[in-house]
mmCIF file of C-alpha atoms and ligand atoms in Angstrom:
data_model
loop_
_atom_site.group_PDB
_atom_site.id
_atom_site.type_symbol
_atom_site.label_atom_id
_atom_site.label_comp_id
_atom_site.label_asym_id
_atom_site.label_seq_id
_atom_site.Cartn_x
_atom_site.Cartn_y
_atom_site.Cartn_z
ATOM 1 C CA MET T 142 86.361 143.113 37.317
ATOM 2 C CA VAL T 143 83.987 141.410 34.799
ATOM 3 C CA LEU T 144 81.066 143.310 36.262
ATOM 4 C CA PHE T 145 82.965 146.613 36.025
ATOM 5 C CA PHE T 146 83.846 145.856 32.385
ATOM 6 C CA THR T 147 80.210 145.029 31.573
ATOM 7 C CA HIS T 148 79.051 148.315 33.169
ATOM 8 C CA VAL T 149 81.659 150.301 31.245
ATOM 9 C CA CYS T 150 80.590 148.613 27.982
ATOM 10 C CA ARG T 151 76.867 149.333 28.616
ATOM 11 C CA PHE T 152 77.746 152.956 29.384
ATOM 12 C CA VAL T 153 79.840 153.198 26.191
ATOM 13 C CA VAL T 154 77.012 151.792 24.062
ATOM 14 C CA ALA T 155 74.394 154.043 25.706
ATOM 15 C CA MET T 156 76.551 157.201 25.339
ATOM 16 C CA SER T 157 77.482 156.505 21.746
ATOM 17 C CA SER T 158 73.871 156.081 20.692
ATOM 18 C CA ASP T 159 72.266 159.104 22.313
ATOM 19 C CA LYS T 160 70.729 161.661 19.962
ATOM 20 C CA LYS T 161 67.252 163.060 19.550
ATOM 21 C CA THR T 162 65.009 162.191 16.554
ATOM 22 C CA LEU T 163 64.755 165.065 14.081
ATOM 23 C CA TYR T 164 61.738 163.620 12.274
ATOM 24 C CA LYS T 165 59.049 161.692 14.259
ATOM 25 C CA ASN T 166 57.087 160.609 11.243
ATOM 26 C CA LEU T 167 57.369 160.534 7.457
ATOM 27 C CA ASN T 168 53.828 161.623 6.538
ATOM 28 C CA ASN T 169 53.660 162.849 2.913
ATOM 29 C CA LYS T 170 57.369 162.308 2.469
ATOM 30 C CA HIS T 171 58.813 160.425 -0.494
ATOM 31 C CA VAL T 172 61.326 157.761 0.552
ATOM 32 C CA VAL T 173 63.274 155.842 -2.114
ATOM 33 C CA VAL T 174 64.951 152.560 -1.237
ATOM 34 C CA THR T 175 67.305 150.993 -3.788
ATOM 35 C CA GLY T 176 67.486 147.234 -3.142
ATOM 36 C CA GLY T 177 64.086 147.595 -1.523
ATOM 37 C CA SER T 178 62.850 144.249 -2.838
ATOM 38 C CA SER T 179 64.876 142.062 -0.496
ATOM 39 C CA GLY T 180 66.647 141.820 2.826
ATOM 40 C CA ILE T 181 67.751 144.976 4.577
ATOM 41 C CA GLY T 182 66.243 147.304 1.959
ATOM 42 C CA LYS T 183 62.882 145.587 2.151
ATOM 43 C CA ALA T 184 62.887 145.910 5.957
ATOM 44 C CA VAL T 185 63.740 149.650 5.640
ATOM 45 C CA ALA T 186 60.904 150.132 3.122
ATOM 46 C CA ILE T 187 58.324 148.519 5.380
ATOM 47 C CA GLU T 188 59.528 150.488 8.432
ATOM 48 C CA ALA T 189 59.234 153.716 6.375
ATOM 49 C CA VAL T 190 55.659 152.810 5.367
ATOM 50 C CA LYS T 191 54.880 152.281 9.047
ATOM 51 C CA LEU T 192 55.997 155.852 9.652
ATOM 52 C CA GLY T 193 53.599 157.144 7.023
ATOM 53 C CA ALA T 194 55.986 157.575 4.089
ATOM 54 C CA ASN T 195 55.256 157.298 0.373
ATOM 55 C CA VAL T 196 57.741 154.672 -0.597
ATOM 56 C CA THR T 197 59.461 153.730 -3.888
ATOM 57 C CA VAL T 198 61.354 150.471 -3.961
ATOM 58 C CA ILE T 199 64.007 149.912 -6.662
ATOM 59 C CA GLY T 200 65.512 146.643 -7.882
ATOM 60 C CA ARG T 201 65.793 144.676 -11.059
ATOM 61 C CA ASP T 202 63.387 141.760 -10.650
ATOM 62 C CA ILE T 203 59.763 142.925 -11.155
ATOM 63 C CA LYS T 204 58.286 139.851 -9.415
ATOM 64 C CA LYS T 205 60.107 140.579 -6.179
ATOM 65 C CA LEU T 206 59.353 144.300 -6.429
ATOM 66 C CA SER T 207 55.600 143.869 -6.948
ATOM 67 C CA SER T 208 55.361 141.410 -4.076
ATOM 68 C CA VAL T 209 57.030 143.956 -1.745
ATOM 69 C CA VAL T 210 54.648 146.636 -3.003
ATOM 70 C CA ASN T 211 51.703 144.361 -1.968
ATOM 71 C CA GLU T 212 53.307 143.726 1.392
ATOM 72 C CA MET T 213 53.873 147.436 1.984
ATOM 73 C CA GLN T 214 50.217 148.208 1.255
ATOM 74 C CA GLY T 215 49.338 145.953 4.239
ATOM 75 C CA HIS T 216 51.227 148.374 6.548
ATOM 76 C CA PHE T 217 49.596 151.684 5.491
ATOM 77 C CA ILE T 218 48.817 153.990 8.441
ATOM 78 C CA ASN T 219 46.825 156.591 6.485
ATOM 79 C CA LYS T 220 44.527 156.729 3.456
ATOM 80 C CA GLU T 221 46.690 159.081 1.399
ATOM 81 C CA GLN T 222 49.758 156.848 1.450
ATOM 82 C CA LYS T 223 51.207 155.582 -1.811
ATOM 83 C CA VAL T 224 53.821 153.014 -2.770
ATOM 84 C CA GLN T 225 55.398 152.178 -6.143
ATOM 85 C CA TYR T 226 58.282 150.293 -7.588
ATOM 86 C CA ALA T 227 60.770 150.957 -10.344
ATOM 87 C CA SER T 228 62.801 148.353 -12.106
ATOM 88 C CA LEU T 229 66.285 149.800 -12.524
ATOM 89 C CA ASP T 230 69.761 148.390 -12.620
ATOM 90 C CA VAL T 231 71.721 150.815 -10.385
ATOM 91 C CA THR T 232 74.941 149.865 -12.229
ATOM 92 C CA SER T 233 73.509 151.564 -15.356
ATOM 93 C CA ASN T 234 75.079 154.747 -16.767
ATOM 94 C CA TYR T 235 74.242 158.028 -15.069
ATOM 95 C CA ASN T 236 71.771 159.175 -17.710
ATOM 96 C CA THR T 237 69.616 156.103 -17.148
ATOM 97 C CA ILE T 238 69.636 156.640 -13.370
ATOM 98 C CA GLU T 239 68.842 160.320 -13.761
ATOM 99 C CA LYS T 240 65.838 159.597 -16.055
ATOM 100 C CA CYS T 241 64.449 156.955 -13.691
ATOM 101 C CA PHE T 242 64.790 159.162 -10.610
ATOM 102 C CA SER T 243 63.257 162.146 -12.372
ATOM 103 C CA ASP T 244 60.232 159.968 -13.402
ATOM 104 C CA LEU T 245 59.883 158.802 -9.815
ATOM 105 C CA GLU T 246 59.790 162.394 -8.589
ATOM 106 C CA ASN T 247 57.186 163.321 -11.128
ATOM 107 C CA LYS T 248 55.012 160.461 -9.899
ATOM 108 C CA MET T 249 55.450 160.729 -6.193
ATOM 109 C CA GLY T 250 57.050 164.069 -5.372
ATOM 110 C CA THR T 251 60.491 165.234 -4.448
ATOM 111 C CA ILE T 252 62.663 162.677 -2.738
ATOM 112 C CA PHE T 253 63.036 163.377 0.993
ATOM 113 C CA MET T 254 65.050 160.270 1.867
ATOM 114 C CA LEU T 255 67.245 158.040 -0.281
ATOM 115 C CA PHE T 256 68.399 154.689 1.123
ATOM 116 C CA ASN T 257 71.133 153.106 -0.965
ATOM 117 C CA CYS T 258 70.620 149.466 -0.028
ATOM 118 C CA ALA T 259 71.257 147.803 -3.421
ATOM 119 C CA GLY T 260 74.441 145.858 -3.095
ATOM 120 C CA MET T 261 75.967 142.443 -2.856
ATOM 121 C CA CYS T 262 79.006 140.549 -1.746
ATOM 122 C CA ILE T 263 81.035 138.036 -3.738
ATOM 123 C CA CYS T 264 83.553 136.541 -1.292
ATOM 124 C CA GLY T 265 86.900 135.018 -1.965
ATOM 125 C CA LYS T 266 90.640 135.589 -1.799
ATOM 126 C CA PHE T 267 91.579 138.459 -4.168
ATOM 127 C CA GLU T 268 93.796 136.338 -6.417
ATOM 128 C CA GLU T 269 90.951 133.863 -6.908
ATOM 129 C CA MET T 270 88.321 136.459 -7.799
ATOM 130 C CA LYS T 271 87.309 136.781 -11.459
ATOM 131 C CA ILE T 272 88.166 140.116 -13.049
ATOM 132 C CA ASP T 273 84.425 140.665 -13.845
ATOM 133 C CA GLU T 274 83.535 140.093 -10.183
ATOM 134 C CA ILE T 275 86.043 142.667 -8.984
ATOM 135 C CA LYS T 276 84.596 145.240 -11.339
ATOM 136 C CA GLN T 277 80.988 144.242 -10.462
ATOM 137 C CA MET T 278 81.701 144.833 -6.718
ATOM 138 C CA ILE T 279 82.714 148.428 -7.452
ATOM 139 C CA ASP T 280 79.979 149.046 -10.095
ATOM 140 C CA LEU T 281 77.181 147.880 -7.765
ATOM 141 C CA ASN T 282 78.354 148.782 -4.254
ATOM 142 C CA TYR T 283 80.133 152.062 -5.121
ATOM 143 C CA PHE T 284 78.668 153.519 -8.299
ATOM 144 C CA GLY T 285 75.222 152.022 -7.400
ATOM 145 C CA THR T 286 75.385 154.359 -4.358
ATOM 146 C CA ALA T 287 77.275 157.289 -5.832
ATOM 147 C CA TYR T 288 75.031 157.877 -8.888
ATOM 148 C CA PRO T 289 71.581 157.926 -7.124
ATOM 149 C CA THR T 290 73.262 160.172 -4.510
ATOM 150 C CA LYS T 291 74.614 162.494 -7.191
ATOM 151 C CA TYR T 292 71.057 162.897 -8.439
ATOM 152 C CA VAL T 293 69.342 163.705 -5.122
ATOM 153 C CA LEU T 294 72.111 165.680 -3.363
ATOM 154 C CA PRO T 295 71.955 169.046 -5.263
ATOM 155 C CA LYS T 296 68.103 169.033 -5.029
ATOM 156 C CA MET T 297 68.237 168.347 -1.308
ATOM 157 C CA LYS T 298 70.787 171.083 -0.776
ATOM 158 C CA GLU T 299 68.612 173.501 -2.737
ATOM 159 C CA ARG T 300 65.606 172.715 -0.541
ATOM 160 C CA ASN T 301 67.905 172.546 2.473
ATOM 161 C CA GLU T 302 66.320 169.282 3.668
ATOM 162 C CA GLY T 303 66.677 165.589 3.060
ATOM 163 C CA ILE T 304 68.438 162.465 4.292
ATOM 164 C CA ILE T 305 70.707 160.057 2.360
ATOM 165 C CA VAL T 306 71.783 156.697 3.753
ATOM 166 C CA PHE T 307 74.824 154.726 2.561
ATOM 167 C CA VAL T 308 75.032 151.047 3.416
ATOM 168 C CA SER T 309 78.612 150.042 4.016
ATOM 169 C CA THR T 310 79.562 147.055 6.274
ATOM 170 C CA GLU T 311 81.533 146.256 9.419
ATOM 171 C CA ALA T 312 84.076 144.862 6.953
ATOM 172 C CA ALA T 313 84.829 148.451 6.036
ATOM 173 C CA LEU T 314 85.942 149.120 9.609
ATOM 174 C CA LEU T 315 88.376 146.298 9.629
ATOM 175 C CA GLY T 316 89.984 144.487 6.660
ATOM 176 C CA ILE T 317 88.773 140.897 6.643
ATOM 177 C CA TYR T 318 90.015 137.749 4.828
ATOM 178 C CA GLY T 319 87.765 136.926 1.896
ATOM 179 C CA TYR T 320 86.104 140.383 1.701
ATOM 180 C CA SER T 321 88.837 141.905 -0.507
ATOM 181 C CA ALA T 322 87.001 143.040 -3.653
ATOM 182 C CA TYR T 323 83.736 143.636 -1.765
ATOM 183 C CA GLY T 324 85.405 145.284 1.138
ATOM 184 C CA ALA T 325 87.292 147.733 -1.072
ATOM 185 C CA ALA T 326 84.072 148.823 -2.745
ATOM 186 C CA LYS T 327 82.432 149.417 0.730
ATOM 187 C CA TRP T 328 85.571 151.273 1.918
ATOM 188 C CA ALA T 329 85.016 153.489 -1.102
ATOM 189 C CA VAL T 330 81.430 154.058 0.021
ATOM 190 C CA ARG T 331 82.792 155.061 3.439
ATOM 191 C CA GLY T 332 85.372 157.321 1.832
ATOM 192 C CA LEU T 333 82.702 159.096 -0.181
ATOM 193 C CA ALA T 334 80.590 159.625 2.920
ATOM 194 C CA GLU T 335 83.463 161.079 4.909
ATOM 195 C CA SER T 336 84.051 163.837 2.360
ATOM 196 C CA VAL T 337 80.322 164.499 1.740
ATOM 197 C CA PHE T 338 79.901 164.959 5.482
ATOM 198 C CA MET T 339 82.058 168.072 5.288
ATOM 199 C CA GLU T 340 80.342 169.255 2.153
ATOM 200 C CA LEU T 341 77.102 169.186 4.090
ATOM 201 C CA VAL T 342 78.281 171.359 6.957
ATOM 202 C CA GLY T 343 76.041 174.388 7.358
ATOM 203 C CA THR T 344 73.099 172.685 5.606
ATOM 204 C CA ASN T 345 70.130 170.699 6.964
ATOM 205 C CA VAL T 346 70.801 167.826 4.642
ATOM 206 C CA ARG T 347 71.970 164.698 6.460
ATOM 207 C CA LEU T 348 73.997 161.655 5.507
ATOM 208 C CA THR T 349 74.048 158.450 7.508
ATOM 209 C CA LEU T 350 76.719 155.836 6.904
ATOM 210 C CA ALA T 351 75.661 152.405 8.141
ATOM 211 C CA PHE T 352 77.960 149.548 9.033
ATOM 212 C CA PRO T 353 75.848 146.385 9.262
ATOM 213 C CA PRO T 354 77.291 143.088 10.553
ATOM 214 C CA ASP T 355 76.242 139.739 9.027
ATOM 215 C CA THR T 356 72.478 139.997 8.504
ATOM 216 C CA ASP T 357 70.248 137.035 7.705
ATOM 217 C CA THR T 358 68.914 138.051 4.246
ATOM 218 C CA PRO T 359 68.484 136.238 0.924
ATOM 219 C CA GLY T 360 71.706 137.909 -0.227
ATOM 220 C CA PHE T 361 73.532 136.608 2.887
ATOM 221 C CA LYS T 362 72.301 133.072 2.278
ATOM 222 C CA GLN T 363 73.592 133.226 -1.269
ATOM 223 C CA GLU T 364 77.030 134.553 -0.234
ATOM 224 C CA GLU T 365 77.338 131.828 2.391
ATOM 225 C CA LEU T 366 77.420 129.233 -0.404
ATOM 226 C CA THR T 367 80.834 130.318 -1.627
ATOM 227 C CA LYS T 368 82.284 131.965 1.471
ATOM 228 C CA PRO T 369 85.716 130.702 2.613
ATOM 229 C CA ALA T 370 85.632 128.908 5.960
ATOM 230 C CA GLU T 371 88.025 131.540 7.399
ATOM 231 C CA THR T 372 85.678 134.381 6.386
ATOM 232 C CA LYS T 373 82.714 132.615 7.954
ATOM 233 C CA GLN T 374 84.536 132.219 11.225
ATOM 234 C CA ILE T 375 85.843 135.813 11.403
ATOM 235 C CA SER T 376 82.678 137.449 10.160
ATOM 236 C CA GLY T 377 80.538 135.304 12.414
ATOM 237 C CA SER T 378 82.231 136.810 15.488
ATOM 238 C CA GLY T 379 80.115 139.934 14.899
ATOM 239 C CA GLY T 380 76.969 137.743 15.245
ATOM 240 C CA LEU T 381 74.077 137.226 12.828
ATOM 241 C CA HIS T 382 71.381 139.883 12.951
ATOM 242 C CA SER T 383 67.815 140.019 11.579
ATOM 243 C CA PRO T 384 67.059 142.323 8.598
ATOM 244 C CA SER T 385 64.175 143.927 10.487
ATOM 245 C CA GLU T 386 66.381 144.774 13.437
ATOM 246 C CA VAL T 387 69.099 146.256 11.159
ATOM 247 C CA GLY T 388 66.582 148.057 8.918
ATOM 248 C CA ARG T 389 64.737 149.634 11.885
ATOM 249 C CA LYS T 390 67.978 150.824 13.567
ATOM 250 C CA MET T 391 69.257 152.262 10.312
ATOM 251 C CA LEU T 392 66.057 154.199 9.736
ATOM 252 C CA GLN T 393 65.985 155.449 13.327
ATOM 253 C CA ASP T 394 69.612 156.590 13.212
ATOM 254 C CA ALA T 395 68.985 158.334 9.892
ATOM 255 C CA LEU T 396 65.929 160.120 11.344
ATOM 256 C CA LYS T 397 68.115 161.300 14.208
ATOM 257 C CA GLY T 398 70.502 162.810 11.666
ATOM 258 C CA LYS T 399 73.360 160.588 12.902
ATOM 259 C CA CYS T 400 76.475 160.315 10.775
ATOM 260 C CA TYR T 401 76.985 156.685 11.707
ATOM 261 C CA SER T 402 74.659 153.763 12.222
ATOM 262 C CA VAL T 403 76.127 150.711 13.866
ATOM 263 C CA PHE T 404 74.694 147.455 15.188
ATOM 264 C CA GLY T 405 75.509 145.310 18.154
ATOM 265 C CA PHE T 406 78.480 145.400 20.437
ATOM 266 C CA SER T 407 81.179 144.836 17.816
ATOM 267 C CA GLY T 408 79.809 147.653 15.701
ATOM 268 C CA HIS T 409 79.862 150.145 18.594
ATOM 269 C CA ILE T 410 83.367 149.224 19.555
ATOM 270 C CA LEU T 411 84.740 149.307 16.015
ATOM 271 C CA SER T 412 83.064 152.641 15.230
ATOM 272 C CA LEU T 413 84.535 154.231 18.364
ATOM 273 C CA LEU T 414 88.006 153.158 17.345
ATOM 274 C CA TYR T 415 87.910 153.840 13.607
ATOM 275 C CA CYS T 416 86.364 157.292 14.134
ATOM 276 C CA GLY T 417 85.715 159.715 11.309
ATOM 277 C CA ASN T 418 83.290 162.603 11.451
ATOM 278 C CA ILE T 419 81.953 164.157 14.612
ATOM 279 C CA ASP T 420 78.575 162.700 15.640
ATOM 280 C CA SER T 421 78.179 164.014 19.154
ATOM 281 C CA VAL T 422 80.188 165.521 21.979
ATOM 282 C CA SER T 423 79.654 162.406 24.105
ATOM 283 C CA GLN T 424 80.925 160.188 21.314
ATOM 284 C CA VAL T 425 84.073 162.279 20.838
ATOM 285 C CA PHE T 426 84.654 162.223 24.592
ATOM 286 C CA LEU T 427 84.346 158.455 24.588
ATOM 287 C CA GLN T 428 86.649 158.079 21.631
ATOM 288 C CA ILE T 429 89.323 160.176 23.381
ATOM 289 C CA VAL T 430 89.193 158.237 26.645
ATOM 290 C CA THR T 431 88.794 154.715 25.263
ATOM 291 C CA MET T 432 91.030 154.872 22.196
ATOM 292 C CA GLY T 433 94.181 153.290 23.673
ATOM 293 C CA PHE T 434 92.343 150.622 25.577
ATOM 294 C CA LEU T 435 90.110 149.653 22.644
ATOM 295 C CA ARG T 436 93.060 149.554 20.218
ATOM 296 C CA ALA T 437 94.698 147.034 22.557
ATOM 297 C CA ILE T 438 91.575 144.904 22.609
ATOM 298 C CA VAL T 439 91.126 145.015 18.838
ATOM 299 C CA VAL T 440 94.764 144.098 18.281
ATOM 300 C CA VAL T 441 94.204 140.962 20.369
ATOM 301 C CA ILE T 442 91.050 140.159 18.332
ATOM 302 C CA MET T 443 92.915 140.733 15.047
ATOM 303 C CA LEU T 444 95.659 138.399 16.161
ATOM 304 C CA SER T 445 93.010 135.747 16.887
ATOM 305 C CA PHE T 446 91.741 136.347 13.309
ATOM 306 C CA HIS T 447 95.279 135.895 11.964
ATOM 307 C CA LYS T 448 95.372 132.568 13.820
ATOM 308 C CA ILE T 449 92.229 131.479 12.003
ATOM 309 C CA VAL T 450 93.920 132.204 8.654
ATOM 310 C CA ARG T 451 97.182 130.440 9.682
ATOM 311 C CA ASP T 452 95.201 127.356 10.846
ATOM 312 C CA GLY T 453 93.391 127.347 7.521
ATOM 313 C CA LEU T 454 96.693 127.421 5.651
ATOM 314 C CA SER T 455 98.134 124.493 7.600
ATOM 315 C CA LYS T 456 94.899 122.518 7.205
ATOM 316 C CA LYS T 457 95.083 123.024 3.360
ATOM 317 C CA LYS T 458 98.802 122.040 3.341
ATOM 318 C CA LYS T 459 98.017 118.834 5.293
ATOM 319 C CA GLU T 460 95.128 117.963 2.942
ATOM 320 C CA SER T 461 97.258 118.519 -0.143
ATOM 321 C CA SER T 462 100.144 116.373 1.177
ATOM 322 C CA ASN T 463 97.766 113.464 2.007
HETATM 323 N N1 NDP X 705 73.371 140.736 4.611
HETATM 324 C C1 NDP X 705 74.506 141.062 5.169
HETATM 325 O O1 NDP X 705 75.172 140.342 5.885
HETATM 326 C C2 NDP X 705 75.091 142.463 4.965
HETATM 327 C C3 NDP X 705 74.702 143.261 3.892
HETATM 328 N N2 NDP X 705 75.259 144.475 3.749
HETATM 329 C C4 NDP X 705 74.843 145.318 2.611
HETATM 330 O O2 NDP X 705 73.470 145.592 2.736
HETATM 331 C C5 NDP X 705 72.879 145.783 1.446
HETATM 332 C C6 NDP X 705 71.650 144.916 1.332
HETATM 333 O O3 NDP X 705 72.059 143.559 1.431
HETATM 334 P P1 NDP X 705 71.076 142.325 1.617
HETATM 335 O O4 NDP X 705 69.783 142.840 2.096
HETATM 336 O O5 NDP X 705 71.809 141.327 2.352
HETATM 337 O O6 NDP X 705 70.971 141.864 0.101
HETATM 338 P P2 NDP X 705 69.800 141.124 -0.731
HETATM 339 O O7 NDP X 705 70.523 140.333 -1.780
HETATM 340 O O8 NDP X 705 68.881 140.379 0.167
HETATM 341 O O9 NDP X 705 69.048 142.298 -1.420
HETATM 342 C C7 NDP X 705 69.688 143.058 -2.431
HETATM 343 C C8 NDP X 705 68.762 144.009 -3.064
HETATM 344 O O10 NDP X 705 69.483 144.797 -4.018
HETATM 345 C C9 NDP X 705 68.889 144.672 -5.273
HETATM 346 N N3 NDP X 705 69.898 144.746 -6.309
HETATM 347 C C10 NDP X 705 70.946 143.920 -6.500
HETATM 348 N N4 NDP X 705 71.684 144.284 -7.577
HETATM 349 C C11 NDP X 705 71.028 145.367 -8.103
HETATM 350 C C12 NDP X 705 71.269 146.159 -9.240
HETATM 351 N N5 NDP X 705 72.274 145.978 -10.022
HETATM 352 N N6 NDP X 705 70.427 147.195 -9.464
HETATM 353 C C13 NDP X 705 69.349 147.401 -8.620
HETATM 354 N N7 NDP X 705 69.044 146.663 -7.545
HETATM 355 C C14 NDP X 705 69.938 145.649 -7.268
HETATM 356 C C15 NDP X 705 68.184 143.318 -5.235
HETATM 357 O O11 NDP X 705 67.099 143.207 -6.183
HETATM 358 P P3 NDP X 705 67.358 142.548 -7.644
HETATM 359 O O12 NDP X 705 68.260 141.385 -7.456
HETATM 360 O O13 NDP X 705 66.016 142.182 -8.125
HETATM 361 O O14 NDP X 705 67.967 143.661 -8.482
HETATM 362 C C16 NDP X 705 67.655 143.317 -3.829
HETATM 363 O O15 NDP X 705 66.498 144.131 -3.723
HETATM 364 C C17 NDP X 705 73.990 145.490 0.438
HETATM 365 O O16 NDP X 705 74.590 146.702 0.076
HETATM 366 C C18 NDP X 705 74.936 144.635 1.228
HETATM 367 O O17 NDP X 705 76.275 144.730 0.742
HETATM 368 C C19 NDP X 705 76.208 144.977 4.561
HETATM 369 C C20 NDP X 705 76.638 144.206 5.638
HETATM 370 C C21 NDP X 705 76.096 142.943 5.915
HETATM 371 C C1 VSD X 706 85.217 143.877 21.636
HETATM 372 C C2 VSD X 706 85.647 144.303 20.263
HETATM 373 C C3 VSD X 706 84.807 143.715 19.205
HETATM 374 C C4 VSD X 706 85.498 143.738 17.856
HETATM 375 C C5 VSD X 706 85.037 142.541 17.079
HETATM 376 C C6 VSD X 706 85.367 142.558 15.686
HETATM 377 C C7 VSD X 706 84.413 141.695 14.959
HETATM 378 C C8 VSD X 706 84.569 141.835 13.481
HETATM 379 C C9 VSD X 706 83.420 141.284 12.795
HETATM 380 C C10 VSD X 706 83.387 141.646 11.368
HETATM 381 C C11 VSD X 706 82.079 141.336 10.749
HETATM 382 C C12 VSD X 706 82.102 141.650 9.302
HETATM 383 C C13 VSD X 706 80.647 141.478 8.761
HETATM 384 C C14 VSD X 706 80.609 141.715 7.333
HETATM 385 C C15 VSD X 706 79.218 141.482 6.834
HETATM 386 C C16 VSD X 706 79.094 141.718 5.362
HETATM 387 O O1 VSD X 706 79.317 142.750 4.852
HETATM 388 C C17 VSD X 706 78.702 140.535 4.556
HETATM 389 N N1 VSD X 706 77.814 139.650 5.181
HETATM 390 C C18 VSD X 706 78.193 141.008 3.227
HETATM 391 O O2 VSD X 706 76.892 140.808 2.898
#
């Protein structure tokens, strides 16, 4: 029985990740990575350099940016390759974003790929979040993705080529305790992607929506400091992944023109169940045949998450009565 289940799972993962690569290298192509100075974005930037791309990394802190530029130079695969950074707060108003992106294109050519990796998570129960934090989550995670995308999208459509990547989270496939303000912003990113998918039908422009699980980045280490115990326990069940593994997979999926990029077992299962756009015939087939069964499994998992929350409540009650 266990063996059968393992084989079925392997088959499911293999089927849901089959697709051919549209672009084998990125020679002479300009790739922009927001949040490219740390964590997942930095891993993506380095992988893109290894494929021959000219890469721009965007962030606020110039020290971090210039150190990544140095690191990227160490991975050049041809003499013509160029890298640069731009210090930009992606929560700025649209005019500022537009000006910065237009300067970048003047310096390094039209943008072929945009990775929206700038983002962060402030955890906590919704009623305990500061008003500023709730707004910051939307400004950074949603508008910080929507505005750069608004800039590149019409140009890509005009040239009829280009790839955009949105970085959401597994916590936008399932509502999770402690990820309320952050999760909502990442659900908005997912919502934007789902509509843009249909607006791209009939064009060669591609959008990839990524759902990373916990990933061991500087941002993750920071968020762990204030993360509620319940959130740690629930989120941890998706495992802890390395930024290079997540960055590489994200880039590969984007180069395949996939709508979705997921990581690990939990990501594959959740994406089958919470399906949106059509990625491949085999994936749709799998969704149709596994839907009921997977729903049952995820309900059991969700009930175990509810138990974690209930246990937390009784622990806090006990502590306050002592
Ligand atoms: N790590 C994880 O567990 C997961 C992360 N994600 C998402 O992946 C993305 C990357 O996360 P991760 O690598 O962990 O984060 P890091 O904190 O390690 O890196 C974040 C990057 O974004 C930049 N950034 C932050 N705020 C701004 C801003 N206002 N304007 C421009 N750049 C900004 C940072 O540079 P600087 O501070 O100098 O501006 C840095 O380069 C985020 O969207 C995150 O929500 C999703 C699921 C899991
Ligand atoms: C067999 C079926 C498997 C289903 C298991 C469900 C597991 C749910 C795991 C949710 C993980 C959420 C990670 C959020 C990471 C994130 O966004 C933050 N680290 C922000 O930086």
